[in-house]
Coordinates of C-alpha atoms and ligand atoms in Angstrom, one line a residue:
X1 CA 0.0 0.0 0.0
X2 CA 1.3 3.4 -0.9
X3 CA 2.3 5.8 1.8
X4 CA 4.1 9.2 2.0
X5 CA 6.9 10.3 4.2
X6 CA 7.7 14.0 4.6
X7 CA 11.3 15.3 5.1
X8 CA 13.4 18.2 4.0
X9 CA 14.1 18.5 0.3
X10 CA 17.9 19.2 0.0
X11 CA 18.5 18.7 -3.6
X12 CA 15.8 19.2 -6.3
X13 CA 14.6 16.8 -9.0
X14 CA 12.3 13.9 -9.1
X15 CA 13.5 10.3 -9.1
X16 CA 11.6 7.1 -9.4
X17 CA 13.4 3.9 -8.7
X18 CA 13.9 0.9 -6.5
X19 CA 15.1 1.3 -2.9
X20 CA 18.6 0.1 -1.9
X21 CA 18.9 0.1 1.8
X22 CA 22.3 1.0 3.2
X23 CA 23.3 -0.7 6.4
X24 CA 22.2 1.2 9.5
X25 CA 25.7 1.6 11.0
X26 CA 27.7 0.6 7.9
X27 CA 28.7 -2.6 9.7
X28 CA 25.4 -4.4 9.7
X29 CA 26.0 -7.7 7.9
X30 CA 24.2 -10.9 6.9
X31 CA 23.8 -13.7 9.4
X32 CA 24.0 -17.3 8.3
X33 CA 24.5 -20.6 10.1
X34 CA 27.4 -22.8 9.0
X35 CA 27.4 -26.6 8.8
X36 CA 29.7 -28.1 11.4
X37 CA 32.3 -29.1 8.9
X38 CA 32.8 -25.5 7.7
X39 CA 33.5 -24.0 11.2
X40 CA 37.3 -24.4 11.1
X41 CA 37.4 -22.9 7.6
X42 CA 35.4 -19.9 8.9
X43 CA 37.8 -19.3 11.8
X44 CA 40.7 -19.5 9.4
X45 CA 39.0 -17.0 7.1
X46 CA 38.6 -14.7 10.1
X47 CA 42.3 -15.1 11.1
X48 CA 43.3 -14.3 7.5
X49 CA 41.2 -11.1 7.5
X50 CA 42.8 -10.0 10.8
X51 CA 46.3 -10.8 9.5
X52 CA 45.6 -8.8 6.2
X53 CA 44.4 -5.8 8.1
X54 CA 47.4 -6.0 10.5
X55 CA 49.8 -6.1 7.6
X56 CA 48.0 -3.2 5.9
X57 CA 48.2 -1.1 9.1
X58 CA 51.8 -2.0 9.8
X59 CA 52.7 -1.0 6.3
X60 CA 50.9 2.3 6.7
X61 CA 52.7 2.8 10.0
X62 CA 56.1 2.7 8.2
X63 CA 55.0 5.0 5.5
X64 CA 54.0 8.0 7.7
X65 CA 55.9 11.0 6.6
X66 CA 58.2 12.4 9.3
X67 CA 56.5 15.7 9.2
X68 CA 53.0 14.3 9.7
X69 CA 51.2 15.5 12.8
X70 CA 52.2 13.6 16.0
X71 CA 48.6 12.3 16.4
X72 CA 48.8 10.2 13.3
X73 CA 51.3 7.5 14.4
X74 CA 49.6 7.4 17.8
X75 CA 46.2 6.9 16.0
X76 CA 47.5 4.0 14.0
X77 CA 49.2 2.5 17.0
X78 CA 45.9 2.6 18.9
X79 CA 44.1 0.9 16.0
X80 CA 46.7 -1.8 15.9
X81 CA 46.4 -2.3 19.6
X82 CA 42.6 -2.6 19.2
X83 CA 43.0 -5.1 16.4
X84 CA 45.5 -7.2 18.3
X85 CA 43.5 -7.3 21.4
X86 CA 42.0 -10.7 22.1
X87 CA 38.6 -9.2 22.6
X88 CA 38.6 -8.5 18.8
X89 CA 41.0 -11.1 17.4
X90 CA 40.0 -14.1 19.5
X91 CA 36.5 -13.8 21.0
X92 CA 34.8 -13.7 17.6
X93 CA 36.3 -17.1 16.8
X94 CA 34.8 -18.5 20.0
X95 CA 31.4 -17.2 18.8
X96 CA 31.9 -18.8 15.4
X97 CA 32.6 -22.1 17.1
X98 CA 29.8 -21.9 19.7
X99 CA 27.1 -20.4 17.4
X100 CA 28.3 -21.8 14.0
X101 CA 27.8 -18.3 12.6
X102 CA 29.7 -16.6 9.8
X103 CA 32.8 -14.5 10.6
X104 CA 31.2 -11.2 9.7
X105 CA 28.3 -11.8 12.1
X106 CA 30.5 -13.0 14.9
X107 CA 32.7 -9.9 14.6
X108 CA 29.8 -7.4 14.6
X109 CA 28.2 -9.2 17.6
X110 CA 31.5 -8.8 19.5
X111 CA 31.8 -5.2 18.3
X112 CA 28.4 -4.4 19.7
X113 CA 29.3 -5.9 23.0
X114 CA 32.5 -3.7 23.1
X115 CA 30.7 -0.6 22.0
X116 CA 28.1 -1.1 24.8
X117 CA 30.9 -1.5 27.3
X118 CA 32.5 1.8 26.0
X119 CA 29.2 3.5 26.3
X120 CA 29.2 2.8 30.1
X121 CA 32.5 4.6 30.6
X122 CA 32.0 7.9 32.4
X123 CA 35.0 9.7 30.9
X124 CA 33.8 11.3 27.7
X125 CA 37.1 11.0 25.8
X126 CA 37.4 7.3 26.6
X127 CA 33.7 6.7 25.9
X128 CA 34.2 8.1 22.4
X129 CA 37.0 5.6 21.7
X130 CA 34.2 3.2 20.6
X131 CA 34.5 5.0 17.3
X132 CA 38.0 3.6 16.9
X133 CA 36.7 0.1 17.7
X134 CA 34.0 0.5 15.0
X135 CA 36.6 1.8 12.5
X136 CA 38.9 -1.2 13.1
X137 CA 36.0 -3.6 12.8
X138 CA 35.0 -1.9 9.5
X139 CA 38.4 -2.5 8.1
X140 CA 38.2 -6.2 8.9
X141 CA 34.7 -6.5 7.6
X142 CA 35.8 -4.9 4.3
X143 CA 38.4 -7.6 3.9
X144 CA 35.9 -10.4 4.9
X145 CA 33.3 -9.1 2.5
X146 CA 35.9 -8.9 -0.2
X147 CA 34.9 -5.4 -1.4
X148 CA 35.8 -1.9 -0.4
X149 CA 32.7 -1.1 1.6
X150 CA 29.3 -2.6 2.5
X151 CA 27.1 0.0 1.0
X152 CA 24.8 -1.2 -1.7
X153 CA 26.1 -0.8 -5.2
X154 CA 24.3 0.2 -8.3
X155 CA 26.5 -1.9 -10.5
X156 CA 24.8 -4.1 -13.1
X157 CA 21.3 -2.8 -12.4
X158 CA 19.2 -1.5 -15.3
X159 CA 16.6 0.3 -13.2
X160 CA 17.3 3.5 -11.2
X161 CA 18.4 2.8 -7.6
X162 CA 17.6 5.1 -4.7
X163 CA 19.9 4.9 -1.7
X164 CA 17.9 4.7 1.6
X165 CA 20.2 5.3 4.6
X166 CA 19.8 6.2 8.2
X167 CA 22.7 8.6 7.9
X168 CA 25.4 9.3 5.5
X169 CA 28.7 11.0 6.3
X170 CA 30.3 13.5 3.9
X171 CA 33.0 10.9 3.3
X172 CA 30.3 8.4 2.1
X173 CA 29.0 11.0 -0.2
X174 CA 32.4 11.6 -1.7
X175 CA 32.5 7.8 -2.4
X176 CA 29.2 8.1 -4.2
X177 CA 30.8 10.5 -6.8
X178 CA 31.8 7.2 -8.4
X179 CA 28.5 5.5 -8.1
X180 CA 25.3 6.3 -9.9
X181 CA 22.3 6.5 -7.6
X182 CA 19.2 8.3 -8.9
X183 CA 18.5 9.8 -5.5
X184 CA 19.5 9.6 -1.8
X185 CA 17.2 9.7 1.2
X186 CA 18.2 9.7 4.8
X187 CA 16.5 9.7 8.2
X188 CA 18.7 12.5 9.6
X189 CA 20.5 15.6 8.4
X190 CA 19.9 19.3 7.7
X191 CA 19.9 21.1 4.4
X192 CA 23.3 22.8 5.0
X193 CA 25.0 19.7 6.4
X194 CA 28.0 18.8 4.3
X195 CA 26.3 15.6 3.3
X196 CA 23.4 17.7 1.9
X197 CA 25.8 20.0 0.2
X198 CA 27.5 17.1 -1.5
X199 CA 24.2 15.6 -2.6
X200 CA 23.5 18.9 -4.4
X201 CA 27.0 18.8 -5.9
X202 CA 26.1 15.4 -7.4
X203 CA 23.1 17.0 -8.9
X204 CA 20.6 14.3 -8.0
X205 CA 17.5 14.6 -5.9
X206 CA 17.8 14.1 -2.2
X207 CA 15.5 14.3 0.8
X208 CA 16.8 14.2 4.4
X209 CA 15.3 14.3 7.9
X210 CA 12.8 11.5 7.1
X211 CA 13.2 10.2 10.7
X212 CA 12.3 6.5 10.1
X213 CA 12.4 6.0 6.4
X214 CA 15.2 3.4 6.7
X215 CA 12.9 1.3 9.0
X216 CA 9.8 1.7 6.9
X217 CA 11.1 1.1 3.5
X218 CA 12.1 -2.3 2.3
X219 CA 14.8 -3.3 -0.2
X220 CA 13.6 -3.3 -3.8
X221 CA 10.4 -1.4 -3.0
X222 CA 9.5 1.2 -5.7
X223 CA 9.8 4.8 -4.3
X224 CA 9.4 8.3 -5.7
X225 CA 11.7 11.0 -4.3
X226 CA 10.6 14.6 -4.8
X227 CA 13.7 16.6 -3.8
X228 CA 11.9 20.0 -4.2
X229 CA 9.0 19.3 -1.9
X230 CA 10.9 17.0 0.4
X231 CA 8.5 14.1 -0.1
X232 CA 9.0 10.4 -0.5
X233 CA 6.2 8.2 -1.8
X234 CA 6.7 4.5 -1.0
X235 CA 5.0 1.8 -3.2
X236 CA 3.1 4.4 -5.3
X237 CA -0.1 3.5 -7.0
X238 CA -0.5 3.8 -10.8
X239 CA -2.0 7.3 -10.6
X240 CA 0.9 8.6 -8.5
X241 CA 3.4 7.0 -10.7
X242 CA 1.9 8.7 -13.8
X243 CA 1.7 12.1 -12.1
X244 CA 5.3 11.9 -11.0
X245 CA 6.6 10.6 -14.4
X246 CA 4.9 13.7 -15.9
X247 CA 6.5 16.0 -13.3
X248 CA 9.9 14.4 -13.8
X249 CA 9.6 15.0 -17.5
X250 CA 8.6 18.7 -16.9
X251 CA 11.5 19.1 -14.6
X252 CA 13.9 17.7 -17.1
X253 CA 12.5 20.1 -19.8
X254 CA 13.0 23.1 -17.5
X255 CA 16.5 21.9 -16.8
X256 CA 17.3 21.6 -20.5
X257 CA 15.9 25.1 -21.2
X258 CA 18.2 26.6 -18.5
X259 CA 21.2 25.2 -20.4
X260 CA 20.8 27.8 -23.0
X261 CA 22.0 30.4 -20.5
X262 CA 25.3 28.7 -20.0
X263 CA 27.4 31.1 -22.1
X264 CA 25.3 34.2 -21.6
X265 CA 26.8 37.0 -19.5
X266 CA 25.4 37.4 -16.0
X267 CA 24.2 40.9 -15.7
X268 CA 21.1 42.5 -14.3
X269 CA 18.5 44.3 -16.4
X270 CA 20.1 47.6 -15.4
X271 CA 23.5 46.4 -16.5
X272 CA 25.2 45.4 -13.2
X273 CA 27.6 42.6 -13.7
X274 CA 27.3 39.7 -11.3
X275 CA 30.1 37.1 -10.9
X276 CA 28.9 33.6 -10.6
X277 CA 31.5 31.2 -9.3
X278 CA 31.3 27.5 -8.4
X279 CA 32.1 25.5 -5.3
X280 CA 34.0 22.2 -5.7
X281 CA 35.1 19.4 -3.4
X282 CA 37.5 17.5 -5.6
X283 CA 39.6 18.2 -8.8
X284 CA 37.2 16.0 -10.8
X285 CA 34.4 18.5 -10.2
X286 CA 36.0 21.0 -12.6
X287 CA 34.1 19.4 -15.5
X288 CA 30.8 20.3 -13.9
X289 CA 32.1 23.8 -13.3
X290 CA 32.9 24.3 -16.9
X291 CA 29.6 22.9 -18.0
X292 CA 27.8 25.3 -15.7
X293 CA 29.4 28.3 -17.3
X294 CA 30.9 29.5 -14.0
X295 CA 33.6 32.2 -14.4
X296 CA 35.7 30.9 -11.5
X297 CA 35.9 28.7 -8.5
X298 CA 34.8 30.6 -5.4
X299 CA 35.4 27.8 -2.9
X300 CA 37.4 24.6 -3.3
X301 CA 36.8 22.7 0.0
X302 CA 40.3 21.2 0.1
X303 CA 39.5 19.0 3.1
X304 CA 37.8 16.4 0.8
X305 CA 41.3 15.6 -0.5
X306 CA 42.1 14.4 3.1
X307 CA 39.0 12.1 3.4
X308 CA 38.5 8.4 2.8
X309 CA 42.2 7.5 3.4
X310 CA 44.2 6.7 6.5
X311 CA 47.3 8.8 5.7
X312 CA 47.5 12.5 4.9
X313 CA 48.0 13.7 1.3
X314 CA 51.7 14.7 0.8
X315 CA 52.7 18.2 -0.3
X316 CA 53.3 16.9 -3.8
X317 CA 49.9 15.2 -4.0
X318 CA 48.2 18.4 -2.8
X319 CA 50.2 20.5 -5.2
X320 CA 49.2 18.3 -8.2
X321 CA 45.5 18.5 -7.2
X322 CA 45.6 22.3 -6.8
X323 CA 47.7 22.9 -9.9
X324 CA 45.5 20.7 -12.0
X325 CA 42.4 22.7 -11.0
X326 CA 44.2 26.0 -11.5
X327 CA 45.5 25.0 -14.9
X328 CA 42.1 23.6 -16.0
X329 CA 40.4 26.9 -15.2
X330 CA 42.6 28.7 -17.7
X331 CA 43.4 31.8 -15.8
X332 CA 40.0 32.1 -14.1
X333 CA 40.2 32.6 -10.4
X334 CA 40.4 29.4 -8.2
X335 CA 39.8 30.1 -4.5
X336 CA 41.2 27.3 -2.4
X337 CA 40.2 27.1 1.2
X338 CA 42.7 25.8 3.6
X339 CA 41.8 22.6 5.5
X340 CA 38.5 22.9 7.2
X341 CA 38.0 19.7 9.2
X342 CA 36.2 19.1 12.5
X343 CA 32.5 19.3 13.4
X344 CA 30.5 17.3 10.8
X345 CA 33.8 16.6 8.9
X346 CA 35.9 14.6 11.4
X347 CA 39.3 13.3 10.3
X348 CA 40.5 10.2 12.1
X349 CA 43.6 10.9 14.1
X350 CA 43.6 14.7 13.5
X351 CA 40.4 15.9 14.9
X352 CA 40.0 15.3 18.6
X353 CA 37.0 14.4 20.6
X354 CA 35.2 17.6 21.6
X355 CA 32.3 18.2 23.8
X356 CA 30.8 20.4 21.1
X357 CA 32.7 19.8 17.9
X358 CA 31.1 22.7 16.0
X359 CA 32.5 25.1 18.7
X360 CA 35.8 23.2 19.0
X361 CA 39.2 23.0 17.4
X362 CA 38.2 23.0 13.7
X363 CA 39.3 24.8 10.5
X364 CA 42.0 27.5 11.0
X365 CA 42.1 26.8 14.8
X366 CA 43.3 23.3 14.0
X367 CA 45.7 24.4 11.3
X368 CA 47.4 26.9 13.5
X369 CA 47.8 24.2 16.2
X370 CA 49.2 21.7 13.6
X371 CA 51.8 23.9 12.2
X372 CA 53.5 21.2 10.1
X373 CA 50.3 20.2 8.5
X374 CA 49.5 23.8 7.7
X375 CA 53.0 24.5 6.4
X376 CA 52.7 21.6 3.9
X377 CA 49.3 22.7 2.6
X378 CA 50.5 26.4 2.3
X379 CA 53.5 25.3 0.4
X380 CA 51.4 23.2 -2.0
X381 CA 49.0 26.1 -2.5
X382 CA 51.7 28.6 -3.2
X383 CA 53.4 26.2 -5.6
X384 CA 50.1 25.8 -7.5
X385 CA 49.7 29.6 -7.6
X386 CA 52.4 29.7 -10.3
X387 CA 50.2 27.7 -12.6
X388 CA 47.0 29.8 -12.5
X389 CA 45.0 32.4 -10.6
X390 CA 45.0 30.7 -7.2
X391 CA 43.7 32.5 -4.2
X392 CA 44.0 31.3 -0.6
X393 CA 40.9 31.4 1.6
X394 CA 41.1 31.0 5.4
X395 CA 38.0 29.4 7.2
X396 CA 36.5 30.2 10.6
X397 CA 38.5 33.3 11.5
X398 CA 37.2 34.8 14.7
X399 CA 39.9 37.4 15.7
X400 CA 42.9 39.3 14.3
X401 CA 45.4 37.2 16.2
X402 CA 44.5 34.2 14.1
X403 CA 44.9 36.3 11.0
X404 CA 48.3 37.5 12.1
X405 CA 49.4 34.0 12.8
X406 CA 48.1 32.9 9.4
X407 CA 50.0 35.6 7.6
X408 CA 53.1 34.6 9.5
X409 CA 52.6 30.9 8.4
X410 CA 52.1 32.1 4.8
X411 CA 55.3 34.1 5.0
X412 CA 57.2 31.1 6.4
X413 CA 55.9 28.9 3.5
X414 CA 56.9 31.6 1.0
X415 CA 60.4 31.9 2.5
X416 CA 61.0 28.2 2.4
X417 CA 60.0 28.0 -1.2
X418 CA 62.1 31.0 -2.1
X419 CA 65.1 29.4 -0.4
X420 CA 64.6 26.3 -2.6
X421 CA 64.1 28.5 -5.7
X422 CA 60.6 26.9 -6.2
X423 CA 58.4 29.3 -8.2
X424 CA 55.1 30.7 -6.8
X425 CA 53.1 33.9 -7.2
X426 CA 54.4 36.2 -4.5
X427 CA 51.3 38.4 -4.8
X428 CA 48.8 35.5 -4.2
X429 CA 45.6 36.9 -2.7
X430 CA 44.5 35.9 0.7
X431 CA 40.9 36.1 1.8
X432 CA 39.0 35.2 4.9
X433 CA 35.7 33.5 5.5
X434 CA 33.2 35.4 7.5
X435 CA 31.2 32.7 9.1
X436 CA 31.3 33.5 12.8
X437 CA 29.1 36.4 14.0
X438 CA 32.0 38.0 15.7
X439 CA 33.9 38.1 12.4
X440 CA 30.9 39.7 10.7
X441 CA 30.6 42.3 13.4
X442 CA 34.2 43.3 12.9
X443 CA 34.2 42.7 9.2
X444 CA 35.9 46.1 8.5
X445 CA 39.0 45.1 10.5
X446 CA 39.2 41.9 8.4
X447 CA 38.5 43.7 5.2
X448 CA 41.3 46.2 5.8
X449 CA 43.8 43.4 6.3
X450 CA 42.7 40.8 3.7
X451 CA 42.4 40.9 -0.1
X452 CA 38.8 39.7 -0.1
X453 CA 36.1 38.3 2.1
X454 CA 33.8 35.3 1.6
X455 CA 30.7 34.9 3.7
X456 CA 30.1 31.3 4.7
X457 CA 26.4 31.6 5.4
X458 CA 26.0 27.9 6.4
X459 CA 28.2 28.4 9.5
X460 CA 27.1 32.0 9.9
X461 CA 23.5 30.8 10.3
X462 CA 24.5 27.9 12.5
X463 CA 26.4 30.2 14.9
X464 CA 24.0 33.1 14.8
X465 CA 20.9 31.1 15.4
X466 CA 22.6 28.5 17.6
X467 CA 21.4 25.5 15.6
X468 CA 23.6 22.6 14.7
X469 CA 23.4 22.5 10.9
X470 CA 23.5 18.7 10.8
X471 CA 20.8 18.2 13.4
X472 CA 17.4 17.8 11.8
X473 CA 15.6 18.2 15.2
X474 CA 16.4 21.9 15.0
X475 CA 16.3 22.2 11.2
X476 CA 13.0 24.1 11.5
X477 CA 14.9 27.0 13.0
X478 CA 17.2 27.2 10.0
X479 CA 16.3 30.5 8.5
X480 CA 18.6 32.3 6.0
X481 CA 16.4 35.4 6.1
X482 CA 16.4 35.7 9.9
X483 CA 16.8 39.5 10.5
X484 CA 20.0 38.9 12.5
X485 CA 21.5 36.9 9.6
X486 CA 20.6 39.5 7.1
X487 CA 22.1 42.3 9.3
X488 CA 25.4 40.4 9.6
X489 CA 25.5 39.9 5.8
X490 CA 24.7 43.6 5.2
X491 CA 27.4 44.7 7.7
X492 CA 30.0 42.5 5.9
X493 CA 29.0 43.8 2.5
X494 CA 29.2 47.4 3.6
X495 CA 32.7 46.7 5.2
X496 CA 33.9 45.3 2.0
X497 CA 32.6 48.2 0.0
X498 CA 34.2 50.7 2.3
X499 CA 37.6 49.0 2.2
X500 CA 37.3 48.5 -1.6
X501 CA 37.6 44.7 -1.1
X502 CA 35.4 42.2 -2.9
X503 CA 33.0 40.2 -0.9
X504 CA 31.4 37.0 -2.0
X505 CA 28.8 34.6 -0.5
X506 CA 29.9 30.9 -0.8
X507 CA 27.4 29.3 1.6
X508 CA 24.2 27.6 0.3
X509 CA 22.3 30.9 0.3
X510 CA 24.2 31.8 -2.8
X511 CA 22.7 28.9 -4.7
X512 CA 19.1 29.6 -3.7
X513 CA 17.4 31.5 -6.6
X514 CA 14.7 32.7 -4.2
X515 CA 17.4 34.8 -2.4
X516 CA 19.3 36.0 -5.5
X517 CA 17.5 39.3 -5.8
X518 CA 17.7 40.0 -2.1
X519 CA 21.4 39.4 -2.0
X520 CA 22.0 41.6 -5.0
X521 CA 19.9 44.2 -3.3
X522 CA 22.1 44.0 -0.2
X523 CA 25.1 44.8 -2.4
X524 CA 26.4 41.3 -3.3
X525 CA 28.1 41.1 -6.6
X526 CA 29.9 37.8 -6.3
X527 CA 28.2 34.5 -5.7
X528 CA 29.8 31.0 -5.4
X529 CA 27.6 27.9 -5.3
X530 CA 27.3 24.2 -6.4
X531 CA 27.5 24.1 -10.2
X532 CA 24.1 22.5 -10.4
X533 CA 22.4 25.7 -9.0
X534 CA 24.3 28.2 -11.1
X535 CA 22.0 28.4 -14.1
X536 CA 18.8 28.9 -12.0
X537 CA 20.6 31.7 -10.2
X538 CA 21.7 33.2 -13.5
X539 CA 18.2 33.2 -14.7
X540 CA 17.2 35.3 -11.6
X541 CA 20.1 37.7 -12.2
X542 CA 19.0 38.2 -15.8
X543 CA 15.4 39.1 -14.6
X544 CA 16.6 41.5 -11.8
X545 CA 16.5 45.3 -11.9
X546 CA 18.6 46.5 -9.0
X547 CA 17.5 50.1 -8.8
X548 CA 13.8 49.1 -8.9
X549 CA 14.4 46.8 -5.9
X550 CA 16.1 49.3 -3.5
X551 CA 12.9 50.1 -1.5
X552 CA 11.8 46.5 -1.1
X553 CA 15.3 45.4 0.0
X554 CA 15.4 48.1 2.6
X555 CA 12.0 47.0 3.9
X556 CA 13.2 43.5 4.2
X557 CA 16.3 44.6 6.0
X558 CA 14.2 46.6 8.5
X559 CA 11.6 43.9 9.0
X560 CA 11.8 42.0 12.3
X561 CA 8.6 40.1 11.8
X562 CA 9.1 36.8 9.9
X563 CA 5.6 36.9 8.2
X564 CA 6.0 40.4 7.1
X565 CA 9.5 39.7 5.8
X566 CA 8.3 36.7 3.9
X567 CA 5.6 38.9 2.2
X568 CA 8.2 41.5 1.2
X569 CA 10.5 38.8 -0.1
X570 CA 7.6 37.3 -2.2
X571 CA 7.0 40.8 -3.6
X572 CA 10.7 41.4 -4.3
X573 CA 10.7 38.1 -6.3
X574 CA 7.6 38.9 -8.4
Ligands
PEP1 C1 29.8 27.9 5.0 O1 30.0 27.7 6.2 O2 28.9 28.6 4.5 C2 30.8 27.4 4.0 C3 30.7 27.8 2.7 O3 31.7 26.5 4.4 P1 31.3 25.0 4.8 O4 29.8 24.7 4.3 O5 32.2 24.1 4.1 O6 31.4 25.0 6.3
MG2 MG1 31.8 26.9 6.9

């Protein structure tokens, strides 16, 4: 029987396909009973998997670069210790023998026991070490299962597959860049979580915050995903199928029509030029940037080069990635943000347990504390600046001391390259992200000292409204047009104008066509967004008349009542 589940639409488009359920915790595995004669073979298979993972980890341990952060070897040592502990390497074999179960099942049963014991520990840091147990178990499971991960694959299917998961991490989503799902739906998540941002970058429909979809939907069931309305229809009847096939068709036509705007200049009706740049996560995204007609990259989230691996990318690896993007963009600006890990983008061994990770040691705070790691990245960025128009962007600045320390680190990196006669652009521009309310309030101080500013509205909204951007239980409070948010954006834009420094918005607000006119009205002239949103935003730009909108923009800026503000915004967008 057909039923509908309502969530939050995070990436538009309509998909119709069969459900593929991702394991709840990524380590949920099949359970089967073995005949007595296979038990020894199964324990041997288990031993082999442990030995393989041990060998892999020992090899990695010997390959750590000497200048890697001190935590990395310690992190690998801890994982090796967990792997070698009899609780993990011996007890599952006892379970295989006593229960005649398969090795994967025995291992996950034991893992659950251990996780439960960790959860009883009072000390918060030690309690969180359960994550390390899970990570080690996952490595062994991957070897046992004989494939790189246990998420369902779309390979060899002719029908569209829709991934149904309880939760997906940004690292999972990066993995999906290589797999073709028609849509993603998850029980948790907010529209500006990094997982949602990546879903948009894949340009396929996605609905999040469905709460119990993963429990309600069965594998192979037909489902419809409406990423615009945030609706999922399970087991649709013929009439629903027909209606959504039609809507899907119309959506595709609209999409096709937008493509005609790719090469047109982005200027308002009264001739004001608007720069539309794109956000990327990996060098491979440049193709989508080119296809979108973007005139530059406004945000390259470099942290994704550091994910889905156990070691850190070397200076040369980073240099090649940055250089390739810079060269591929043929002289167009490429703004590369320094490592922004922490909060909903943890990085094993580097990010620490924190009571409140969003307020903890993330982004520039972490880079300044890990000076070698930062030095390596800055050298790679500077080296790449010789091959294109690279700009360096610093995330999460909150005070001028951090900025001074950052400049000192850049100078050190420049001096070391100069000493080795390695070429770089000595005038490489340095910009700062304004994404903490404190930084917005003192934007003029940052504008004076930096070459450009970029407003990270995702974090700015999170910190201004005190809502965790990845927590769907407070997603209803997420409001980009909250008067306080608009004031902070306006302050930053004014500061940039006064100092003669360009300001862009690179958070998700920049890619929302409903906010294009408002942002232009506030003075924004440079947007950076997922390539998939660029043409819809350009369409809005082309229909906007800036001087006709001044009054309505001022009304919006002065409105403190949400209903009134919504009415003004609707009139502005007429
Ligand atoms: C932002 O915070 O708006 C931003 C662009 O950075 P990220 O989403 O990666 O935190
Ligand atoms: Mg941010």
